[in-house]
PDB file of N, CA and C in Angstrom:
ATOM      1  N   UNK A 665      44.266  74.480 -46.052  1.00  0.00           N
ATOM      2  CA  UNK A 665      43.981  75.078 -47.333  1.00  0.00           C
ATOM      3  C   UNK A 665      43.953  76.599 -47.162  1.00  0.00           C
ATOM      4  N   UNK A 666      44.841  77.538 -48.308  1.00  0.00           N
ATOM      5  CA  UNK A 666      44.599  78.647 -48.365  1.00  0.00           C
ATOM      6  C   UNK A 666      43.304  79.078 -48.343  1.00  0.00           C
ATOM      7  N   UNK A 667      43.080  80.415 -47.906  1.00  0.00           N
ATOM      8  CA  UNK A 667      41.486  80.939 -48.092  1.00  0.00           C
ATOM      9  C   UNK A 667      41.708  82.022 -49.223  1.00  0.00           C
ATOM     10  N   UNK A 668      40.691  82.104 -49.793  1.00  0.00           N
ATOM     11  CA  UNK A 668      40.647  82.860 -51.242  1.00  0.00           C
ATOM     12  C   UNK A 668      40.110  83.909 -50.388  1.00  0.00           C
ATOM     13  N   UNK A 669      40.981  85.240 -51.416  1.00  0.00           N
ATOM     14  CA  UNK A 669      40.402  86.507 -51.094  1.00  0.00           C
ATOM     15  C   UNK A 669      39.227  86.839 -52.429  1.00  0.00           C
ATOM     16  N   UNK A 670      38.097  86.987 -52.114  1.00  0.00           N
ATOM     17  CA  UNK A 670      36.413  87.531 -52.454  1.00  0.00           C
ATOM     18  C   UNK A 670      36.924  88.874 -53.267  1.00  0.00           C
ATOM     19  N   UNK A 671      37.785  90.104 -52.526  1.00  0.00           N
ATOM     20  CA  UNK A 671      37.590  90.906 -52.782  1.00  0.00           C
ATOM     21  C   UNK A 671      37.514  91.297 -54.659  1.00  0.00           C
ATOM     22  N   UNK A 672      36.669  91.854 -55.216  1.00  0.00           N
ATOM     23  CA  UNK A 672      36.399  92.672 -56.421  1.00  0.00           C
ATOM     24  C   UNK A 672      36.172  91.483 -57.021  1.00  0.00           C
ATOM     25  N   UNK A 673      35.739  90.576 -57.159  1.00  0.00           N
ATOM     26  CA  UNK A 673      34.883  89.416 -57.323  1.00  0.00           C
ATOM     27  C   UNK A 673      33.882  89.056 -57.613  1.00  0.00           C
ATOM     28  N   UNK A 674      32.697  88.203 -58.309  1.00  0.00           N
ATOM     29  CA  UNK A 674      31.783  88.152 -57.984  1.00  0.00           C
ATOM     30  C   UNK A 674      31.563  86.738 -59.266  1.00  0.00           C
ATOM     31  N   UNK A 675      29.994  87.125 -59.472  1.00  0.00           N
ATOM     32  CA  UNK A 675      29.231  85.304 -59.447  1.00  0.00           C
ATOM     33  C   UNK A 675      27.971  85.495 -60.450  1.00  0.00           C
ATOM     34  N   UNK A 676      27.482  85.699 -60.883  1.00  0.00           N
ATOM     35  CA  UNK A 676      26.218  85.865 -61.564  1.00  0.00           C
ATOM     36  C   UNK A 676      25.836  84.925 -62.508  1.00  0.00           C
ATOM     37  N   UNK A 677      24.636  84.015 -62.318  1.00  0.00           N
ATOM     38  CA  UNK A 677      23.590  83.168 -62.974  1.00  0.00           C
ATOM     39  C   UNK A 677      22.451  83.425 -63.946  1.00  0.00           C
ATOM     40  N   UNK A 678      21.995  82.422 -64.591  1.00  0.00           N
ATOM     41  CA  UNK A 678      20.644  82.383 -64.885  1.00  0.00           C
ATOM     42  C   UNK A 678      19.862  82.873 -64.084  1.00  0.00           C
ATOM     43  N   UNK A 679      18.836  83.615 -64.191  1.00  0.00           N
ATOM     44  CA  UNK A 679      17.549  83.772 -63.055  1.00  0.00           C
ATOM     45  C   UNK A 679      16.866  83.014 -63.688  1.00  0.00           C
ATOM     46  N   UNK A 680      16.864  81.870 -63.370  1.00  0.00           N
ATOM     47  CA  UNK A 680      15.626  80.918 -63.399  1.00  0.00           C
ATOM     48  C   UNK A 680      13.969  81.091 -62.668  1.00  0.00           C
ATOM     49  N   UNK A 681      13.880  81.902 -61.788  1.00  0.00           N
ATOM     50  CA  UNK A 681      13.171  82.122 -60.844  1.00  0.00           C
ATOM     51  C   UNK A 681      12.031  83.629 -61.260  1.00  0.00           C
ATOM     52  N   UNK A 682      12.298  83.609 -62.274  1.00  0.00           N
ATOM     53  CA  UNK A 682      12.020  84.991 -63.082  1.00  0.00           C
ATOM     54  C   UNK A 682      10.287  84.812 -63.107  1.00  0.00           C
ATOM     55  N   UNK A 683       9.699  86.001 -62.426  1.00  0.00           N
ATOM     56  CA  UNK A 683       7.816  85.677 -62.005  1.00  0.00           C
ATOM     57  C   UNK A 683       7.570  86.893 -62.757  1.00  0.00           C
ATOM     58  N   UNK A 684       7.991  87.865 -63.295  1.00  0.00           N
ATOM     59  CA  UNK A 684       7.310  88.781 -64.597  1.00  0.00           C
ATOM     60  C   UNK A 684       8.192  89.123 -65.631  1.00  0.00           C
ATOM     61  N   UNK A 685       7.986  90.267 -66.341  1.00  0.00           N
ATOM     62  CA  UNK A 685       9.094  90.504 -67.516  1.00  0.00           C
ATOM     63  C   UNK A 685      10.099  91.580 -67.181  1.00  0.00           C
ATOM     64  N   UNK A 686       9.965  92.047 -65.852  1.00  0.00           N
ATOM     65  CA  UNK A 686      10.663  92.904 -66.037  1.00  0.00           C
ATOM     66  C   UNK A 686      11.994  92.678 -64.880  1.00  0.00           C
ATOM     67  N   UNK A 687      11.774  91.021 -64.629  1.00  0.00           N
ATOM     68  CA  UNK A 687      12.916  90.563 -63.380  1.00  0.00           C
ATOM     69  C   UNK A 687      14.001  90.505 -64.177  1.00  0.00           C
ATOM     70  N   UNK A 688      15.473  90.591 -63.415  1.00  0.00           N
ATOM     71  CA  UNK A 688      16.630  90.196 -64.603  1.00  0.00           C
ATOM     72  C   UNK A 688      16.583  89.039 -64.917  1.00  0.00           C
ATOM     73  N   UNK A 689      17.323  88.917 -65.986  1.00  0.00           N
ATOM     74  CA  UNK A 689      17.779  87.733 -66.927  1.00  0.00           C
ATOM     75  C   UNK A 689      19.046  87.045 -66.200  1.00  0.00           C
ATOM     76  N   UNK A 690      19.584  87.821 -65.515  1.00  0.00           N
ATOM     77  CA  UNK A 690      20.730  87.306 -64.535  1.00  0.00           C
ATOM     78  C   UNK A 690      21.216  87.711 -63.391  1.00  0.00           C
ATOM     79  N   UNK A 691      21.508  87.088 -62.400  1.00  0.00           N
ATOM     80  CA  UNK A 691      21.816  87.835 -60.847  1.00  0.00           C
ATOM     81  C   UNK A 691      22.654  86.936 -60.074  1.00  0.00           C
ATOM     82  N   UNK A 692      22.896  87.926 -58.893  1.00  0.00           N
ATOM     83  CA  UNK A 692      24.293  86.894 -58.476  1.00  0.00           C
ATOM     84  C   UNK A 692      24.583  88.348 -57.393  1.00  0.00           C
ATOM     85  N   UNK A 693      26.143  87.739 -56.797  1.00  0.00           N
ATOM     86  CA  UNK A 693      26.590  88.692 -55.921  1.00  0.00           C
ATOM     87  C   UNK A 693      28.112  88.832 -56.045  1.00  0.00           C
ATOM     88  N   UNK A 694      28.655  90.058 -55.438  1.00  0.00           N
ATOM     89  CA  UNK A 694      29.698  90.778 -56.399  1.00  0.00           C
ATOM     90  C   UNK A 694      30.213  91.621 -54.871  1.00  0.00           C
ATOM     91  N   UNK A 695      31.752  91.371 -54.594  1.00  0.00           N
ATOM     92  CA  UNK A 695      32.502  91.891 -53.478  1.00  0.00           C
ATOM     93  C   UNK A 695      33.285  92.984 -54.268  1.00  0.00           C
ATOM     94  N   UNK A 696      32.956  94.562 -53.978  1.00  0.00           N
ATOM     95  CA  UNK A 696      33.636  95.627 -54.390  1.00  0.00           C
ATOM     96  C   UNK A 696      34.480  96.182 -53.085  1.00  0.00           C
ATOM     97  N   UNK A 697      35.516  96.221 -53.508  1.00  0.00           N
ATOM     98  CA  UNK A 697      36.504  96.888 -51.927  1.00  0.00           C
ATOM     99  C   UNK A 697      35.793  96.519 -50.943  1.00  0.00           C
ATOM    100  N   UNK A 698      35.761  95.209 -50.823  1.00  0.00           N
ATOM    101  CA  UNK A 698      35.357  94.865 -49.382  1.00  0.00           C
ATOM    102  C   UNK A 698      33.871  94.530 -49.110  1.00  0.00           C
ATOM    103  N   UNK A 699      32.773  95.363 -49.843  1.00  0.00           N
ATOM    104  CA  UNK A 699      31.203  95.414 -49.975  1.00  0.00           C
ATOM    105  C   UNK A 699      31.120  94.404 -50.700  1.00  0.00           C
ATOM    106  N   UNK A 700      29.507  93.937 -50.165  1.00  0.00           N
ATOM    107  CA  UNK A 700      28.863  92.770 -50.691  1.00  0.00           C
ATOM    108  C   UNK A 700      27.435  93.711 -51.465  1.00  0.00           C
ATOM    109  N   UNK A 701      27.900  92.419 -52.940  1.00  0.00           N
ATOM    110  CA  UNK A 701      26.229  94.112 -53.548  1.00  0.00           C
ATOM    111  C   UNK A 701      25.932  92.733 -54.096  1.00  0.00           C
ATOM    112  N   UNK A 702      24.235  92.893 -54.381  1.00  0.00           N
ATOM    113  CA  UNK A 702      23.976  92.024 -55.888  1.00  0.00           C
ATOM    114  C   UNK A 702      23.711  92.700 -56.714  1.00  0.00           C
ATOM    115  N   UNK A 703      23.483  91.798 -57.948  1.00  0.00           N
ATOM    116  CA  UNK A 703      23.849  92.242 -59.035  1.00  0.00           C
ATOM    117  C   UNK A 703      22.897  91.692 -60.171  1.00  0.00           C
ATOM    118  N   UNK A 704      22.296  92.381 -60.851  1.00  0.00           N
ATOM    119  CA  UNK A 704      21.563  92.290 -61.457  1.00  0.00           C
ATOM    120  C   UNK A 704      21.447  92.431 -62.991  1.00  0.00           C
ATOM    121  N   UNK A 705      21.099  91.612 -64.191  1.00  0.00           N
ATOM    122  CA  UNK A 705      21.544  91.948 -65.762  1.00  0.00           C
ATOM    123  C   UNK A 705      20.252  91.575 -66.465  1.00  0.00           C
ATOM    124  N   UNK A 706      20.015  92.338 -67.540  1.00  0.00           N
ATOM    125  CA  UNK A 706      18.537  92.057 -68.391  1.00  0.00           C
ATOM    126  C   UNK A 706      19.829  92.525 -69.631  1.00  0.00           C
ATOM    127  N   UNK A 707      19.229  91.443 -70.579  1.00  0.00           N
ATOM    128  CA  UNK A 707      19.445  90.927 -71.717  1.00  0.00           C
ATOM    129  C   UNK A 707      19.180  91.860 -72.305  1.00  0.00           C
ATOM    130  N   UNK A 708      19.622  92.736 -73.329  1.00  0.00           N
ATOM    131  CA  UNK A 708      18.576  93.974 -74.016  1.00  0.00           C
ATOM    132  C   UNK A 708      18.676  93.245 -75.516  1.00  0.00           C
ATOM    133  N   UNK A 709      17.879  93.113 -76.830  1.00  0.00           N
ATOM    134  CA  UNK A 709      18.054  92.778 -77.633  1.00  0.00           C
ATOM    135  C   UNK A 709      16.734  93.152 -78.281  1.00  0.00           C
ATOM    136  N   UNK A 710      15.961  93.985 -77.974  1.00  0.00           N
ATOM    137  CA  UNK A 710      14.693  93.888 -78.603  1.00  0.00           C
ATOM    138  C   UNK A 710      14.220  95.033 -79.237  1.00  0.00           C
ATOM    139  N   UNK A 711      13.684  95.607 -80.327  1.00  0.00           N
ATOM    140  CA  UNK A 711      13.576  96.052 -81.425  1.00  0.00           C
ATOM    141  C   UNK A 711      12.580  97.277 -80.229  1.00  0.00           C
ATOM    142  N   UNK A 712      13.688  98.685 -81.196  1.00  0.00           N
ATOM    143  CA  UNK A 712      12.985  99.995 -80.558  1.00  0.00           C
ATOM    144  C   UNK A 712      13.395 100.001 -79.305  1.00  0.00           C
ATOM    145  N   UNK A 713      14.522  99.725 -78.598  1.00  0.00           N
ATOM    146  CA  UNK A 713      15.024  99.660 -77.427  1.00  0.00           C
ATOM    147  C   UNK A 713      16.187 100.955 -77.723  1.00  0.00           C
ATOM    148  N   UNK A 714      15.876 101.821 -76.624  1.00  0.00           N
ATOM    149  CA  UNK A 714      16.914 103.265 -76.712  1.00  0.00           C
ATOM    150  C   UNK A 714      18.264 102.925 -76.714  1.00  0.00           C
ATOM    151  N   UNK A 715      18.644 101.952 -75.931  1.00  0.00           N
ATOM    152  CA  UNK A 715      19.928 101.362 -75.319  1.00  0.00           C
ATOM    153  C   UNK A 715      20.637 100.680 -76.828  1.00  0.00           C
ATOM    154  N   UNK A 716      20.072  99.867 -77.353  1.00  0.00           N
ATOM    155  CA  UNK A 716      20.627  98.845 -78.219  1.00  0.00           C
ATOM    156  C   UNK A 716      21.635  99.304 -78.891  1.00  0.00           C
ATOM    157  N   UNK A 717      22.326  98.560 -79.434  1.00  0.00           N
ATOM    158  CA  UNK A 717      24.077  99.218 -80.013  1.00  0.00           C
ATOM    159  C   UNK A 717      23.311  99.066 -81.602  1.00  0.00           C
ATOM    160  N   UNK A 718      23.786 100.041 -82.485  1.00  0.00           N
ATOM    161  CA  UNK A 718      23.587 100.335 -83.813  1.00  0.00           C
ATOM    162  C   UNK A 718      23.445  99.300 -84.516  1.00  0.00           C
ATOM    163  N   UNK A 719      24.472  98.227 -84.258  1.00  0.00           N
ATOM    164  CA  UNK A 719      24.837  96.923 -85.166  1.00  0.00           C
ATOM    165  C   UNK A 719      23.725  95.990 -84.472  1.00  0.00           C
ATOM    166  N   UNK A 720      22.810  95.743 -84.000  1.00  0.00           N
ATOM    167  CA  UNK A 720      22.128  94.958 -83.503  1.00  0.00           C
ATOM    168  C   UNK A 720      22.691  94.439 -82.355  1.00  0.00           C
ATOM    169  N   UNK A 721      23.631  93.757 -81.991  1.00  0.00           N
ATOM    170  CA  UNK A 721      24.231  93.287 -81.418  1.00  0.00           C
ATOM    171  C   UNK A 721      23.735  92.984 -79.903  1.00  0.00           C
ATOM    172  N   UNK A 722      22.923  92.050 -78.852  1.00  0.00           N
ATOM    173  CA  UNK A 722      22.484  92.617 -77.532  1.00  0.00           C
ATOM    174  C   UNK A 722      23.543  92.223 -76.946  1.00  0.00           C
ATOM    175  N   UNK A 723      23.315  93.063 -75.725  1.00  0.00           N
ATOM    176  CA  UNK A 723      24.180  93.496 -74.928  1.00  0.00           C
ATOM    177  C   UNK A 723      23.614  93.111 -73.508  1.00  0.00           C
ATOM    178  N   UNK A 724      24.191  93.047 -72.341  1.00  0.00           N
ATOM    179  CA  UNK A 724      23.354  93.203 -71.060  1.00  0.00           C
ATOM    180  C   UNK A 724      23.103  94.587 -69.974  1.00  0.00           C
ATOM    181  N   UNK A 725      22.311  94.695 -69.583  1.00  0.00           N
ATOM    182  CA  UNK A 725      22.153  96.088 -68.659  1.00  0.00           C
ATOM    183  C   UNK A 725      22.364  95.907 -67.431  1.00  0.00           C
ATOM    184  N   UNK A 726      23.428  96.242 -66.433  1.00  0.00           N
ATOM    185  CA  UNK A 726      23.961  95.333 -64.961  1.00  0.00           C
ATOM    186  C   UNK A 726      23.261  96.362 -63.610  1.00  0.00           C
ATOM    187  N   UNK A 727      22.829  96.118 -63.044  1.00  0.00           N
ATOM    188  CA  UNK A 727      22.772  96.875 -61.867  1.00  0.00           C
ATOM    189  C   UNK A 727      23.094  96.795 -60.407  1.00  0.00           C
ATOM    190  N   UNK A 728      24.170  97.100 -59.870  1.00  0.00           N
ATOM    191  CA  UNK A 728      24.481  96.737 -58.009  1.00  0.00           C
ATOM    192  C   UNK A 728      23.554  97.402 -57.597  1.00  0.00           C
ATOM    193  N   UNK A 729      23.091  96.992 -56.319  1.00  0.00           N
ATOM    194  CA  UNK A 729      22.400  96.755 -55.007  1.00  0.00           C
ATOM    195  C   UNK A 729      23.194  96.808 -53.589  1.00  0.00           C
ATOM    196  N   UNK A 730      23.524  97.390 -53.300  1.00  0.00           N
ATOM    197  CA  UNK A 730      24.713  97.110 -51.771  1.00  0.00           C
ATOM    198  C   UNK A 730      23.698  96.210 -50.899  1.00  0.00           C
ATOM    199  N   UNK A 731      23.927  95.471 -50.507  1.00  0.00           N
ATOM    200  CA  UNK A 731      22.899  94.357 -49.967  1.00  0.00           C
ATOM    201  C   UNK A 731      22.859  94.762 -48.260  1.00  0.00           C
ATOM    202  N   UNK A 732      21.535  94.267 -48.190  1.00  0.00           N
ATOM    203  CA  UNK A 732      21.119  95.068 -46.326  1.00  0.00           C
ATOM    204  C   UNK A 732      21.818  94.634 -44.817  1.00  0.00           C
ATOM    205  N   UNK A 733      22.136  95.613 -44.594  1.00  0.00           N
ATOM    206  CA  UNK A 733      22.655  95.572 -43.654  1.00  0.00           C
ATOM    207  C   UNK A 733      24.388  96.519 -43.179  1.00  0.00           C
ATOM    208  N   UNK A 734      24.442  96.624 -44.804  1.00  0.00           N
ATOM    209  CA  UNK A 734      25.588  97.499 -44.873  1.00  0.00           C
ATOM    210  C   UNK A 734      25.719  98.768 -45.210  1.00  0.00           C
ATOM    211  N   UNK A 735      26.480  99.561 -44.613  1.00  0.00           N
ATOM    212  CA  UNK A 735      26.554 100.994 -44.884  1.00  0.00           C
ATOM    213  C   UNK A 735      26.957 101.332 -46.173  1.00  0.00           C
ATOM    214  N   UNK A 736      26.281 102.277 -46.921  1.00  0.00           N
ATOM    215  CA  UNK A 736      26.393 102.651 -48.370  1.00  0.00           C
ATOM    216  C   UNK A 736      27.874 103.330 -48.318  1.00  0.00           C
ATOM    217  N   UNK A 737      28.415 103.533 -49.505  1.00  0.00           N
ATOM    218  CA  UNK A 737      29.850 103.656 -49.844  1.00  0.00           C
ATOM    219  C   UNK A 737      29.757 105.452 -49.601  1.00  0.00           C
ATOM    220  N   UNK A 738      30.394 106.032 -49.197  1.00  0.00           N
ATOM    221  CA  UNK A 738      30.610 107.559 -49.032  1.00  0.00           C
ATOM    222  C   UNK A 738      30.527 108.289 -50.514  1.00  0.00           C
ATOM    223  N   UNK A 739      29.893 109.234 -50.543  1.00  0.00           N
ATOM    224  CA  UNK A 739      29.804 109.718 -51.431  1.00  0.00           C
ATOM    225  C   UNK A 739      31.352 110.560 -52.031  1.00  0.00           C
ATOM    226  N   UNK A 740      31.789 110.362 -53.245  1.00  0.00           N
ATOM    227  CA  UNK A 740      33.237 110.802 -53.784  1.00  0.00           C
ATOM    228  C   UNK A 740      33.197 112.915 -53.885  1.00  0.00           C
ATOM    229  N   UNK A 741      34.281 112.989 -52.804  1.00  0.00           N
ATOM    230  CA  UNK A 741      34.442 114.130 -53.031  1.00  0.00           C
ATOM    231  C   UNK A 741      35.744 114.867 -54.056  1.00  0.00           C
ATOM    232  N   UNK A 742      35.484 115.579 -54.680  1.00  0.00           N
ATOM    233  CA  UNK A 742      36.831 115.996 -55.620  1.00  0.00           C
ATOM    234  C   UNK A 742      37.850 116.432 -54.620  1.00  0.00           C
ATOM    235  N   UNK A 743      39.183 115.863 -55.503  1.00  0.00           N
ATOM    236  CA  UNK A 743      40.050 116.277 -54.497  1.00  0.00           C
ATOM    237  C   UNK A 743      40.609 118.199 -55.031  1.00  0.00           C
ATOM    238  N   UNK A 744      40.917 118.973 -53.901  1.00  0.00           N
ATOM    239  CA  UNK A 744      41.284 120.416 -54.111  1.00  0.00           C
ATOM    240  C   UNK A 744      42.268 120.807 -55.410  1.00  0.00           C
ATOM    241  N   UNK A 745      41.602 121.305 -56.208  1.00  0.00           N
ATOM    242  CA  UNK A 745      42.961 121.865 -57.265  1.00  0.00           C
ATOM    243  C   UNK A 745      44.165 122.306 -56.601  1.00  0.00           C
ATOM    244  N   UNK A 746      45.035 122.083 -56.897  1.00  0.00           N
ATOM    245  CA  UNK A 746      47.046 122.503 -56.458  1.00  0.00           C
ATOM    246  C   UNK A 746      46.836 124.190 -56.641  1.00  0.00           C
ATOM    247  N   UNK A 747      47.426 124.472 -55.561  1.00  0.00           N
ATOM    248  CA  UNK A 747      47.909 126.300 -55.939  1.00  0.00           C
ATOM    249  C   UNK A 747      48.721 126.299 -56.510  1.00  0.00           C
ATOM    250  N   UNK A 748      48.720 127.376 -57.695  1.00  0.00           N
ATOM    251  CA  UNK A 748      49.875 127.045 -58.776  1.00  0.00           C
ATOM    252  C   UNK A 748      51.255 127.826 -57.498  1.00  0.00           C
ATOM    253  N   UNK A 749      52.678 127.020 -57.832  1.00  0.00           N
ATOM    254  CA  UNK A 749      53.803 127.797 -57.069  1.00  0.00           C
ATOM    255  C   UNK A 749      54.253 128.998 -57.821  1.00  0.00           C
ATOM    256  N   UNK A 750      54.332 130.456 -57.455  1.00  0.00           N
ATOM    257  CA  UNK A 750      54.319 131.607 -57.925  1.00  0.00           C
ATOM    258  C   UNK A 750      56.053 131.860 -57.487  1.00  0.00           C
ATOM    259  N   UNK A 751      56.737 130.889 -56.626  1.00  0.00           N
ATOM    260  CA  UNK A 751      57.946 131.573 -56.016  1.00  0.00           C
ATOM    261  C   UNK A 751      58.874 131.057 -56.938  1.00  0.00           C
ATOM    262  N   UNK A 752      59.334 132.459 -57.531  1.00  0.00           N
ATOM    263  CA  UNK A 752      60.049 132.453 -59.143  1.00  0.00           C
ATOM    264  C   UNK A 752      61.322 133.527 -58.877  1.00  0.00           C
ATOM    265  N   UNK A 753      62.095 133.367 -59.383  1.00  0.00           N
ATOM    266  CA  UNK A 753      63.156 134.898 -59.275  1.00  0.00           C
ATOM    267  C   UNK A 753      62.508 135.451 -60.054  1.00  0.00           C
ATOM    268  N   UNK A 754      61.873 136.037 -60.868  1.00  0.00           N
ATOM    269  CA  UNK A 754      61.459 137.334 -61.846  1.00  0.00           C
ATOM    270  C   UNK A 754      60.755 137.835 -61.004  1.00  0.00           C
ATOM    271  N   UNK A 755      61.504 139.178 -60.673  1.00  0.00           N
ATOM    272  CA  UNK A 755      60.902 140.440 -60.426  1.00  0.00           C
ATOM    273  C   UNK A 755      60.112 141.272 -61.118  1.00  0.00           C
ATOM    274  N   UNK A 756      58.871 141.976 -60.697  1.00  0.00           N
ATOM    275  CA  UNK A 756      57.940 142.817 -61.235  1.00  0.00           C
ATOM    276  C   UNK A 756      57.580 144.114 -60.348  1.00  0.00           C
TER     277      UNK A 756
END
């Protein structure tokens, strides 16, 4: 049997296991380029909530975790603006 590639993937459940109000509503685990993170979602739907979309509508709030043991992802550096090319025939 072929083996499935994981990569950019992932899985997220019910949290059944939920011991106050402020655990997610859903969790699971999630392969980004190669990294293993979990993943975490709370239900937002509740009146006077900053987040909530205009139309009522709830939505979920997701959060990764890079899970232990692995090295955090490098921080993104900008890449160098281009020197503009100045080599033109017009003389000055």
């Amino acid at each position: 049997m072929a083996e499935f590639d994981n990569t950019n993937s992932g899985v997220i459940f019910v949290n059944d296991k939920r011991g106050n109000e402020n655990a997610p509503d859903r969790s699971g685990t999630v392969n980004i380029e190669g990294r293993e993170y979990r993943i975490s979602g709370w239900i937002k739907d509740r009146e006077g909530n900053p987040l909530k979309k205009k139309d009522g509508t709830p939505f979920m709030k997701l959060r990764f975790t890079l899970k232990e043991g692995q090295q955090s992802a490098p921080k993104a550096t900008p890449k160098p603006k281009p020197v503009a090319d100045f080599d033109d025939d017009l003389a000055f």
